[in-house]
Coordinates of C-alpha atoms and ligand atoms in Angstrom, one line a residue:
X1314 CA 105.4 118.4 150.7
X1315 CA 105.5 116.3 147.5
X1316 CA 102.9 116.8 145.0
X1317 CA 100.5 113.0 144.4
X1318 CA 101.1 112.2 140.6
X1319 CA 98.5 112.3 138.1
X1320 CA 97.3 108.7 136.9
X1321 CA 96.9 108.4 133.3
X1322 CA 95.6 105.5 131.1
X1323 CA 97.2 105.3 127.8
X1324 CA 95.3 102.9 125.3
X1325 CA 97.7 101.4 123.2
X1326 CA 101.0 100.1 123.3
X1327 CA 102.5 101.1 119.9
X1328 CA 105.4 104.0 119.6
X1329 CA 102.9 106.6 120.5
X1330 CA 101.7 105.2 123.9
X1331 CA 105.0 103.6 124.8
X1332 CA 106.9 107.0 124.2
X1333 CA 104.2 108.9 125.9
X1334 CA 104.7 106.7 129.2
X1335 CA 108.4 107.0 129.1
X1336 CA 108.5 110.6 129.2
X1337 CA 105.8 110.9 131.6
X1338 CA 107.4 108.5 133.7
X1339 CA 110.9 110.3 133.5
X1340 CA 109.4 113.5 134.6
X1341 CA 108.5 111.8 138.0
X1342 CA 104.9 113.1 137.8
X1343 CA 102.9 110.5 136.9
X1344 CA 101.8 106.9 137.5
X1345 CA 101.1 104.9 134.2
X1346 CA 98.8 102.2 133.2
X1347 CA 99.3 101.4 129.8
X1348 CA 96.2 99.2 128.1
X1349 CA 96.3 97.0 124.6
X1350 CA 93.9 94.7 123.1
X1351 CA 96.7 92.0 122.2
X1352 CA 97.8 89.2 124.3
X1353 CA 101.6 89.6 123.4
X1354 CA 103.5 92.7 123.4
X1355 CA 104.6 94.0 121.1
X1356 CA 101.4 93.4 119.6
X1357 CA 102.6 91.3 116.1
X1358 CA 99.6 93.4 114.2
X1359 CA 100.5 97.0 115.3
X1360 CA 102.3 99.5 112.8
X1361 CA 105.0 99.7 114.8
X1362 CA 105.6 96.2 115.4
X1363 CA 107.7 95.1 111.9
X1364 CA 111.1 93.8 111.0
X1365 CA 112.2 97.7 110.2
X1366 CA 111.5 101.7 109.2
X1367 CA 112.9 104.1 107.5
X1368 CA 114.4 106.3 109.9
X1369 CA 115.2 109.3 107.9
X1370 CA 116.8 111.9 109.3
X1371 CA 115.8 115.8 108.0
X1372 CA 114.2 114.3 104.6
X1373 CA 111.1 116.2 105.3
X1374 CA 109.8 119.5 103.2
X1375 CA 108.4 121.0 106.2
X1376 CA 111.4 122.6 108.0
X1377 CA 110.0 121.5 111.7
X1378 CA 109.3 118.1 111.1
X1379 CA 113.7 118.1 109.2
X1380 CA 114.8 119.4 112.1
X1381 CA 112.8 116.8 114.7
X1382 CA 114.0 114.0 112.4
X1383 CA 117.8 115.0 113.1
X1384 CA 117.2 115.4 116.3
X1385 CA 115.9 111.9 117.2
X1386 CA 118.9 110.2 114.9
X1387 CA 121.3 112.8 116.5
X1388 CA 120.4 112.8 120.3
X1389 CA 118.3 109.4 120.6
X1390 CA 118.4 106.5 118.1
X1391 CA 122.6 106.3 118.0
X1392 CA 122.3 106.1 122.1
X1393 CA 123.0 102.6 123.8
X1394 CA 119.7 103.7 124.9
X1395 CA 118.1 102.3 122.0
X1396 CA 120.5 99.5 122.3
X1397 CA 121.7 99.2 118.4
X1398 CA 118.8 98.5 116.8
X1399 CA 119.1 101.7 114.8
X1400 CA 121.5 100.9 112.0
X1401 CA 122.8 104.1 109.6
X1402 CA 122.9 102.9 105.8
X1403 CA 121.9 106.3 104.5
X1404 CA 118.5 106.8 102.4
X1405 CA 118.5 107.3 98.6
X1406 CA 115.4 110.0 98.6
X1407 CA 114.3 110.1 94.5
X1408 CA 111.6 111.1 92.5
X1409 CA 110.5 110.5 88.7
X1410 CA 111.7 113.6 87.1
X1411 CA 108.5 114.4 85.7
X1412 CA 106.4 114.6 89.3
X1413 CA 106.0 117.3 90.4
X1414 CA 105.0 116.5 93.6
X1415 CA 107.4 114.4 94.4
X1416 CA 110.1 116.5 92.8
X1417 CA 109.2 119.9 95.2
X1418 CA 109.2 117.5 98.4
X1419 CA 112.3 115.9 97.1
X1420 CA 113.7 119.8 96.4
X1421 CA 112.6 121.5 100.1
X1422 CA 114.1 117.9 101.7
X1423 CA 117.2 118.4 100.0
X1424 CA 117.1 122.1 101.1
X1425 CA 116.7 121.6 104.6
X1426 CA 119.0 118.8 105.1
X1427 CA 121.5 121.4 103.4
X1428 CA 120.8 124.0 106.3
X1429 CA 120.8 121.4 109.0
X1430 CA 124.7 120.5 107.7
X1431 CA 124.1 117.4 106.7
X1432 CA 126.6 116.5 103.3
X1433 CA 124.1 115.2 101.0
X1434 CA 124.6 114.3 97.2
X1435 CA 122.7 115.2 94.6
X1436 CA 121.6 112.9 91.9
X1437 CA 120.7 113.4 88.7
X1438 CA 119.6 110.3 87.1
X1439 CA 120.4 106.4 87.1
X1440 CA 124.1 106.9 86.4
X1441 CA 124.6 109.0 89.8
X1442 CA 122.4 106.8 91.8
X1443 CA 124.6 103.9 89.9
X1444 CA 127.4 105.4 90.8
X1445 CA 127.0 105.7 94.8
X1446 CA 125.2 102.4 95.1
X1447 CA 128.2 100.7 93.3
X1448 CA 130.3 101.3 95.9
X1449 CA 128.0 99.8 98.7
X1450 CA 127.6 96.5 97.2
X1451 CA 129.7 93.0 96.2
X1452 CA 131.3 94.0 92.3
X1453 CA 129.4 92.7 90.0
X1454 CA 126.1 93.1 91.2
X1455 CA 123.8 94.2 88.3
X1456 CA 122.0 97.5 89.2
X1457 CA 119.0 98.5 87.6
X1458 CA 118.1 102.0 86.2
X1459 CA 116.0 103.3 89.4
X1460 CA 113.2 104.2 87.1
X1461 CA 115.7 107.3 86.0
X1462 CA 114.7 109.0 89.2
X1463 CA 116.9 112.0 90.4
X1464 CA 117.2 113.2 94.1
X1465 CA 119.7 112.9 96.0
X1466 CA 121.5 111.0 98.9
X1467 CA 121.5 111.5 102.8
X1468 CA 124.5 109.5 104.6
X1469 CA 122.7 110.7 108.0
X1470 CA 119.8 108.1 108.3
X1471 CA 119.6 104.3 107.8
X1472 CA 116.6 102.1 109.4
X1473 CA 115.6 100.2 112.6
X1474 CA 114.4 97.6 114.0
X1475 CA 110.9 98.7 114.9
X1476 CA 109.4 95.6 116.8
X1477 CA 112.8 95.3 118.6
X1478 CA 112.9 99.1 119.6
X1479 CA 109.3 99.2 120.9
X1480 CA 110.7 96.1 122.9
X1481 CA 113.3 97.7 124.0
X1482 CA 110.4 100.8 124.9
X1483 CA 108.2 99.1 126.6
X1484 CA 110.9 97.3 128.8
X1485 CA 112.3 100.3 129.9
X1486 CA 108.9 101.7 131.1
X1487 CA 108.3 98.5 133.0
X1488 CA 111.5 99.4 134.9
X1489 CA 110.5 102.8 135.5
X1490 CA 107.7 101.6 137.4
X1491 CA 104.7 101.7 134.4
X1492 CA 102.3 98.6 134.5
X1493 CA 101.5 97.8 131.0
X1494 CA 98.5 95.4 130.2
X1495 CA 98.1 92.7 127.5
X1496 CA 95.0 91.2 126.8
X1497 CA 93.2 94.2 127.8
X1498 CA 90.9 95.8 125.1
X1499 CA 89.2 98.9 125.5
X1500 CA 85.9 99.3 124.5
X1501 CA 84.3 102.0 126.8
X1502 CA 84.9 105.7 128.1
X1503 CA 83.9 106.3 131.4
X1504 CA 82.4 109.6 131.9
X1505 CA 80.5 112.3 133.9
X1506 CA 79.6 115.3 132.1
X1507 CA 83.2 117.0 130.4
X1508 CA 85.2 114.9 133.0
X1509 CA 86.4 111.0 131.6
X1510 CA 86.8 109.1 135.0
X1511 CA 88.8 106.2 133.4
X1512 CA 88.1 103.4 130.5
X1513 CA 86.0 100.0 130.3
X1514 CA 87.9 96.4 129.0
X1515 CA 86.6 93.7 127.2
X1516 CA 85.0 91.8 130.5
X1517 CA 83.3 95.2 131.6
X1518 CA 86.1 95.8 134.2
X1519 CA 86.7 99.9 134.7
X1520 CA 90.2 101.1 134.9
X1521 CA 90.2 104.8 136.3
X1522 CA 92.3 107.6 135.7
X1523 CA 92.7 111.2 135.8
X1524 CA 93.9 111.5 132.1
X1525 CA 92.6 109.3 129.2
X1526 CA 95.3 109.3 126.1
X1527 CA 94.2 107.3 123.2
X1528 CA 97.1 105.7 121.6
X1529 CA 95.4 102.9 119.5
X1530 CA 97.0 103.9 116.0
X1531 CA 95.2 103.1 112.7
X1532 CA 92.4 101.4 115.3
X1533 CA 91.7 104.9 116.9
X1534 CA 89.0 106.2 114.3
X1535 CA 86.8 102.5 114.7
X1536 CA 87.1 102.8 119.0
X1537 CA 86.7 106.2 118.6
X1538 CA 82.9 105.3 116.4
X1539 CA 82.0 102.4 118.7
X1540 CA 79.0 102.6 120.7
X1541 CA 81.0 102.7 124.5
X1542 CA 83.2 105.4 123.2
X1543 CA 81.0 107.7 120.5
X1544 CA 83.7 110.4 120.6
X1545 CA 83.5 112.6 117.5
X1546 CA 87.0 112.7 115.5
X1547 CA 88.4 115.3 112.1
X1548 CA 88.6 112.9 108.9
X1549 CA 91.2 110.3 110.1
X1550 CA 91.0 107.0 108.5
X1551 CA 92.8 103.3 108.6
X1552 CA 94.7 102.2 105.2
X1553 CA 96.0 99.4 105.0
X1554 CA 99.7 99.4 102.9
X1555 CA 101.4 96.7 101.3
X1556 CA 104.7 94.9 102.5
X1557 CA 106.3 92.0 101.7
X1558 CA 109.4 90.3 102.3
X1559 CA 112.3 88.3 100.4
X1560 CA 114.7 85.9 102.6
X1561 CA 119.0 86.3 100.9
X1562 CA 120.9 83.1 100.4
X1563 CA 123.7 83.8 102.6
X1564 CA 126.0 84.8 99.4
X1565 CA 123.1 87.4 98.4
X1566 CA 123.5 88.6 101.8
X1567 CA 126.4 89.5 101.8
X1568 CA 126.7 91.0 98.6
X1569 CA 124.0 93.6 99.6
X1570 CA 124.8 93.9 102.8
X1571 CA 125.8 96.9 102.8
X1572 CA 123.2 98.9 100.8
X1573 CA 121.2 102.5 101.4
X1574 CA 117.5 102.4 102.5
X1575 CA 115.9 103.4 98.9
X1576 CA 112.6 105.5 98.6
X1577 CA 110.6 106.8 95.4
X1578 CA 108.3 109.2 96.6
X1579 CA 106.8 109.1 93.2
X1580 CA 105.2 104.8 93.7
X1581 CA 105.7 104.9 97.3
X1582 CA 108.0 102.2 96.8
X1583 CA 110.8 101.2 99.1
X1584 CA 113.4 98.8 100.3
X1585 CA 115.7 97.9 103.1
X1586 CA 118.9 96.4 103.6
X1587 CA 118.8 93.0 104.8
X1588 CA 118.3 92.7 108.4
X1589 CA 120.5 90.2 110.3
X1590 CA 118.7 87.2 109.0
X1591 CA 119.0 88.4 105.4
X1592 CA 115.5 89.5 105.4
X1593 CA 114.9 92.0 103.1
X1594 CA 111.8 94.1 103.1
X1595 CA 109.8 96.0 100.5
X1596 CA 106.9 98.7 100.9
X1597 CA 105.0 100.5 99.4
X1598 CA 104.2 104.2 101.0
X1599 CA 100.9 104.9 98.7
X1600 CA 97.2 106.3 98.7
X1601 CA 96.0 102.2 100.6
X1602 CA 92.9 100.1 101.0
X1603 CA 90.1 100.9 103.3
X1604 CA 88.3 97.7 104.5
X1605 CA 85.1 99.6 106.1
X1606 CA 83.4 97.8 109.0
X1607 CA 79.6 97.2 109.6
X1608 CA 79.5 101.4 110.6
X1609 CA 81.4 102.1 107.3
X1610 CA 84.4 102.9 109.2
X1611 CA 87.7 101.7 108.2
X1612 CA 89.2 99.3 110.6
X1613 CA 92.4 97.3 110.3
X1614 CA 92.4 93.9 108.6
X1615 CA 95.6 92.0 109.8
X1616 CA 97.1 88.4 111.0
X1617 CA 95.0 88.7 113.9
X1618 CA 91.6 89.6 112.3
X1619 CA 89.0 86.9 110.9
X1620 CA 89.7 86.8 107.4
X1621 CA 93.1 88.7 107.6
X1622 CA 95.1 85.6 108.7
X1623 CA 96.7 84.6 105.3
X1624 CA 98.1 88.2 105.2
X1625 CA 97.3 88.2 101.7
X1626 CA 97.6 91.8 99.5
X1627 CA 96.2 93.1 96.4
X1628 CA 97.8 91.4 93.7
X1629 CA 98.4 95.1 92.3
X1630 CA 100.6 96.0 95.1
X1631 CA 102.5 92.2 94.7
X1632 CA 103.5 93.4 91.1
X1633 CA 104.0 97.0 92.0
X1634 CA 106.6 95.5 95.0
X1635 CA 108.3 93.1 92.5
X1636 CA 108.3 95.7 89.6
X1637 CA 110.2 98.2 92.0
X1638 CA 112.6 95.2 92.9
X1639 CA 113.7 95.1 89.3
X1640 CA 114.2 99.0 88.5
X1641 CA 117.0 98.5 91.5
X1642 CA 117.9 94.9 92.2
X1643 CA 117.1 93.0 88.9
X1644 CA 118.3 89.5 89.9
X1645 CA 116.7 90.0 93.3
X1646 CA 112.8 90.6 91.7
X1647 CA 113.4 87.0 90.8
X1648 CA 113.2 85.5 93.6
X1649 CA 109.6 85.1 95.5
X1650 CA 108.0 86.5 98.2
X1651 CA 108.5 84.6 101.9
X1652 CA 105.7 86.4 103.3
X1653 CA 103.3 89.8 102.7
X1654 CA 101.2 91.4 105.2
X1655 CA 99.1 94.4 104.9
X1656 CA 99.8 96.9 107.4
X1657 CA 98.2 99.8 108.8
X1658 CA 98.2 103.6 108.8
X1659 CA 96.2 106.2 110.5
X1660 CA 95.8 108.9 108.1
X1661 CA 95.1 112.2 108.5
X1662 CA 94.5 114.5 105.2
X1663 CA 97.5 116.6 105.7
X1664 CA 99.7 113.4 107.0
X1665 CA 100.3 116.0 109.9
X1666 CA 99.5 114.2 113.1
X1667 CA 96.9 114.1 115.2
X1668 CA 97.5 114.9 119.1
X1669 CA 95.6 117.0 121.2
X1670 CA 92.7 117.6 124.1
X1671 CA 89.5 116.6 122.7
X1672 CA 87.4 119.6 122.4
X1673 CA 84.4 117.5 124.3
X1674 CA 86.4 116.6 127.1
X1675 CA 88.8 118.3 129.5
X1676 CA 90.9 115.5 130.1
X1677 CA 90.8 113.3 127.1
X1678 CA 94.1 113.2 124.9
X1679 CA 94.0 112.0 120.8
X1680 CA 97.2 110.7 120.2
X1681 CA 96.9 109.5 116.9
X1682 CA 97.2 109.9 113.0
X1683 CA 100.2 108.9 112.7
X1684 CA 100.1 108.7 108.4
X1685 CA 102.2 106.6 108.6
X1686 CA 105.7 108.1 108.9
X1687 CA 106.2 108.7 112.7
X1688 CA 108.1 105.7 113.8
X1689 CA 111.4 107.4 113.2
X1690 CA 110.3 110.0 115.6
X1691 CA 109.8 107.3 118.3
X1692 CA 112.5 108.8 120.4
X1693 CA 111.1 112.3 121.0
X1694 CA 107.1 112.0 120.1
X1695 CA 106.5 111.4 123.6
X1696 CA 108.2 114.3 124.6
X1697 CA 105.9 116.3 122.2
X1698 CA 102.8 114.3 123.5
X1699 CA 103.8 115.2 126.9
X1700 CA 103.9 118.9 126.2
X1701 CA 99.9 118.8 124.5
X1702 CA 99.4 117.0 127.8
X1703 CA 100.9 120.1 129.8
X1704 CA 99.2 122.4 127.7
X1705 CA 102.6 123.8 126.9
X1706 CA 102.9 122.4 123.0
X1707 CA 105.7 123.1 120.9
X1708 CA 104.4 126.2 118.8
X1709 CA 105.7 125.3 115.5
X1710 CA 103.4 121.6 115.7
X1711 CA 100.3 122.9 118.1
X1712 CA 98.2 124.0 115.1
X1713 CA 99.2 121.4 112.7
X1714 CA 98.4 118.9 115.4
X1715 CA 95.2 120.5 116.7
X1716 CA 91.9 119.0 116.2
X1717 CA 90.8 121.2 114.2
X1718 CA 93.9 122.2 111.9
X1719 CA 92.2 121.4 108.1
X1720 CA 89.1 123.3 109.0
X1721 CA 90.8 126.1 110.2
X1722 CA 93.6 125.6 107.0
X1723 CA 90.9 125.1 104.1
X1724 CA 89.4 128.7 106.1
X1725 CA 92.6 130.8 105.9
X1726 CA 93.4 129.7 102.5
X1727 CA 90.6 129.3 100.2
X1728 CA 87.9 130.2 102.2
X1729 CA 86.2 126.8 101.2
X1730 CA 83.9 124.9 104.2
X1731 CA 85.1 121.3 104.9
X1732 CA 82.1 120.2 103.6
X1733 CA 83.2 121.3 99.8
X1734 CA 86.4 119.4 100.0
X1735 CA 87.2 116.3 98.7
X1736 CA 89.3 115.0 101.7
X1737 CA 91.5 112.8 99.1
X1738 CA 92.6 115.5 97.1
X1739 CA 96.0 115.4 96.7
X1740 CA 96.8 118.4 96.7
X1741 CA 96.0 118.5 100.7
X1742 CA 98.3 116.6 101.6
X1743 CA 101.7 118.6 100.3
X1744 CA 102.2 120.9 102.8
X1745 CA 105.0 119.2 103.8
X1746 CA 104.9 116.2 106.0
X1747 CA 103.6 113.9 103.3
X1748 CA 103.6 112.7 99.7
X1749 CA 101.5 110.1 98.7
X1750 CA 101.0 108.1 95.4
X1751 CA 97.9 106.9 93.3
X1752 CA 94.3 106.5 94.4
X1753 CA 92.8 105.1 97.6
X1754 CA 90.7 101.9 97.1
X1755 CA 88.1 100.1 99.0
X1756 CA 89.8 96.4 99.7
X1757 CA 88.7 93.7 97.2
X1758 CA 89.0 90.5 98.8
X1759 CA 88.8 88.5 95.3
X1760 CA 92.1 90.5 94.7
X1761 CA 93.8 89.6 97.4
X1762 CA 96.7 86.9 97.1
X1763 CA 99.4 85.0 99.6
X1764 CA 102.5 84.9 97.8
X1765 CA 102.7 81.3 98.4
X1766 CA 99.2 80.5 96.5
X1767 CA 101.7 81.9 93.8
X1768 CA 104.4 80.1 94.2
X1769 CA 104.7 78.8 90.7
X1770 CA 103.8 81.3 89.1
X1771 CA 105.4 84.5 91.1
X1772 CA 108.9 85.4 89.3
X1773 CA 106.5 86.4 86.1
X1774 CA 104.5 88.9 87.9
Ligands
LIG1310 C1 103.7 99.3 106.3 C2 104.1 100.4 107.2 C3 105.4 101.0 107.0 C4 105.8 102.0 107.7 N1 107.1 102.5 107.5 C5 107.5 103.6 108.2 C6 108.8 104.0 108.0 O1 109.6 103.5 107.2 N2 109.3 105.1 108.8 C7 108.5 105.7 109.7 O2 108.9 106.6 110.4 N3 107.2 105.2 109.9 C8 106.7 104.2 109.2 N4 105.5 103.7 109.4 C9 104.6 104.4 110.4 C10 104.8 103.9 111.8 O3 104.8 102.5 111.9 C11 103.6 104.5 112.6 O4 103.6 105.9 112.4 C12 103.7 104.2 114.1 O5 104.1 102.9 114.3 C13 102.3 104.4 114.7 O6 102.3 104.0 116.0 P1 101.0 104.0 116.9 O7 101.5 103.8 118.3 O8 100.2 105.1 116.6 O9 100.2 102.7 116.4 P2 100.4 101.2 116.5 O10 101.9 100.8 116.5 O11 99.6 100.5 115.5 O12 99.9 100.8 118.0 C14 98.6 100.9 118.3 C15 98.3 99.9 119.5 O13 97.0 100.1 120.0 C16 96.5 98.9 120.3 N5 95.0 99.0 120.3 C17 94.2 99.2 119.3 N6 92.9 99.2 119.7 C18 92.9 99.0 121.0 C19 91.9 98.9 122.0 N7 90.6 99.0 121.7 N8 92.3 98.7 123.3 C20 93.6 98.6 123.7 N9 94.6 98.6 122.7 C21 94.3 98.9 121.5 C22 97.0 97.9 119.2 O14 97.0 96.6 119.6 C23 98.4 98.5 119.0 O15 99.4 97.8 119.9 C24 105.0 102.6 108.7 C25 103.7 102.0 108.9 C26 103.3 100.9 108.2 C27 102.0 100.3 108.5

């Protein structure tokens, strides 16, 4: 006799719930309903919805995290699967010589990619990292000094095409049979004692289920706080990070076609090749802004959100973007901005993730905390999800995942109660999925500027 399947509710179409429902639906086991707030899919303001990632490969210190990374470039992204929108340029991984930070995640990256036999270069300095971008782009192309950085270079890695991919995603779990909803925004848990029956919508309508997985990235901590929902989370937290994007004359284009994905883990600042249209894209991967709501929680500010439309940023991350520009493509920093958006991490303090049962419920699932560096690991997080699900996790992620991991870290090693921590220290954060630059910052809307209210005056920044 053939066992009924388990209906779960996943809340949140971004990599996390749209992986989560794939392998669940694969496994034959369940039915899925997957819920988001937006009207279109992929919803335009969700982290993983943008013209591209990083997908680096085993460029992580912690050994677990390398290997996952590989794996997903390796068994998943090169797959017609995935239908090409994984492209492999290689990542330049580099650090100021001088942090030390930087330079021991840059050091243990290097190692692991070694031991996973991938053939990466070293580089010591601009003339090495001169030397291998040279030969990726048109002759004559000046090259800055990449801030005299040393690292090295991974061939094995490159970037997608995130909004296309979850595409791609969520199309595939339509076809296995998942019903995905637009337009439906969850604002209430239904409950009976330790048991969640299901969620409420916008409009008061109650979808039920036997499983409950949150999936609503850097929106998870503000649902988590509002009145419907009042479920208790650790210290995660929505920061917004700076993007902003530069359109190639089709001669530009071609001439950098072919460049590496570069990343200072020193500034946070990185760049892409240009995409198909000759769009190229700039980050920066840094401490962020916190725009608090009225509770004091952080909540996203983006295209979609009263006052977010412009997708304006801090006029300190529009230099810090155009400044990185010119330590690698001088004549390229001259050029202005087409658009910027601020986009949004979950953040946990270790930048491990967050996803597990929540301790007040038996059947409640945090998928979350992504701190924004798990798109590459689209691929394979679900399979991981599916596992805390099954109560089977993978033993080298269960604690780092668990609810309660930096309690139970701060505990073993310093014997220090949460309470005495300062939750943006550094120093918590380098144990190995994670490096992060400068100093997080409550958003000042006075410093907020569109590139094009700069027009004039942008090539001087
Ligand atoms: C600027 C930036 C650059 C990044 N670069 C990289 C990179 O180079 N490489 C990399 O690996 N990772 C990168 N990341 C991280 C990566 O994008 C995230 O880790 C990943 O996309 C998180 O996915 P998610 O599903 O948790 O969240 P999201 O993609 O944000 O999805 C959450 C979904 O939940 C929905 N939702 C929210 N609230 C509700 C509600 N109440 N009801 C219903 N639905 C709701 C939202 O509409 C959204 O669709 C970057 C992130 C940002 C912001």
């Amino acid at each position: 006799m053939s066992q009924s399947k388990t209906n779960v509710v996943i809340v949140g179409a971004g990599i996390y719930g749209m992986s989560t429902a794939l392998w669940m639906l694969k496994s034959g086991k369940y039915n899925v309903t997957i819920l988001d707030k937006c009207g279109i899919l992929p919803a335009p303001d969700a982290a993983s919805t943008d013209l591209n990632k990083i997908i680096r490969s085993a460029d992580y210190a912690d050994p677990s995290l390398a290997a996952l990374g590989l794996e997903a470039i390796d068994d998943h992204w090169r797959n017609p699967e995935w239908e090409n929108t994984y492209h492999e340029s290689g990542v330049m991984v580099l650090s100021g010589a001088g942090e030390k930070a930087g330079q021991e995640f840059v050091s243990k990256a290097y190692s692991n990619c070694k031991n996973l036999g991938i053939d990466v270069t070293l580089v010591n300095g601009s003339s090495d990292v001169k030397n291998i971008i040279k030969k990726k782009v048109a002759r004559g192309v000046p090259l800055g000094e990449f801030g005299g950085r040393e690292g090295y270079f991974n061939p094995i890695g490159g970037w997608a095409e995130s909004g296309r991919a979850l595409e791609v995603g969520l199309k595939k779990v339509r076809q296995l049979g998942g019903t995905i909803r637009s337009g439906a925004e969850v604002q209430g848990l239904l409950r009976n004692g330790r048991k969640v029956t299901g969620v409420e919508i916008k409009g008061g309508e109650q979808v039920k289920g036997d499983l409950v997985i949150v999936a609503a990235g850097a929106w998870t901590p503000a649902l988590c706080a509002q009145p419907g929902f009042s479920v208790r989370l650790p210290d995660v937290v929505a920061t917004g990070q700076s993007v902003g994007v530069i359109q190639l004359t089709p001669e530009e284009h071609k001439k950098y076609a072919n460049i590496p994905v570069v990343f200072n883990l020193d500034n946070g600042w990185y760049n892409f090749p240009p995409n198909a249209e000759g769009l190229m894209k700039l980050a920066i991967h840094g401490a962020g802004v916190l725009c608090p709501g009225d509770n004091g929680v952080s909540v996203p500010r983006t295209k979609l959100t009263p006052g977010g439309e412009s997708g304006a940023i801090p006029l300190t991350s529009l230099k810090g973007l155009r400044a990185g520009l010119r330590e690698v493509y001088p004549e390229l920093a001259k050029k202005d901005f087409l658009t910027t958006r601020l986009c949004w991490y979950c953040d946990t303090i270790t930048g491990d993730w967050l996803i597990d049962y929540h301790p007040d419920y038996d059947n409640l699932v945090i998928a979350s905390g992504d701190s924004g560096h798990a798109f590459k690991f689209t691929p394979v997080i679900g399979r991981e999800i599916l596992k805390v699900v099954e109560k089977n996790p993978s033993p080298e992620y269960s604690e780092k995942w668990s609810f309660d991991y930096v309690e139970k870290l701060l505990k073993r090693e310093s014997k220090k109660e949460l309470s005495d921590v300062d939750v943006e220290d550094p120093e918590l954060a380098k144990g190995g999925a994670d490096v992060r630059a400068g100093q997080r910052k409550v958003l000042d809307v006075n410093d907020l500027v569109r590139p094009q209210d700069l027009l004039a005056k942008q090539a001087k920044l």
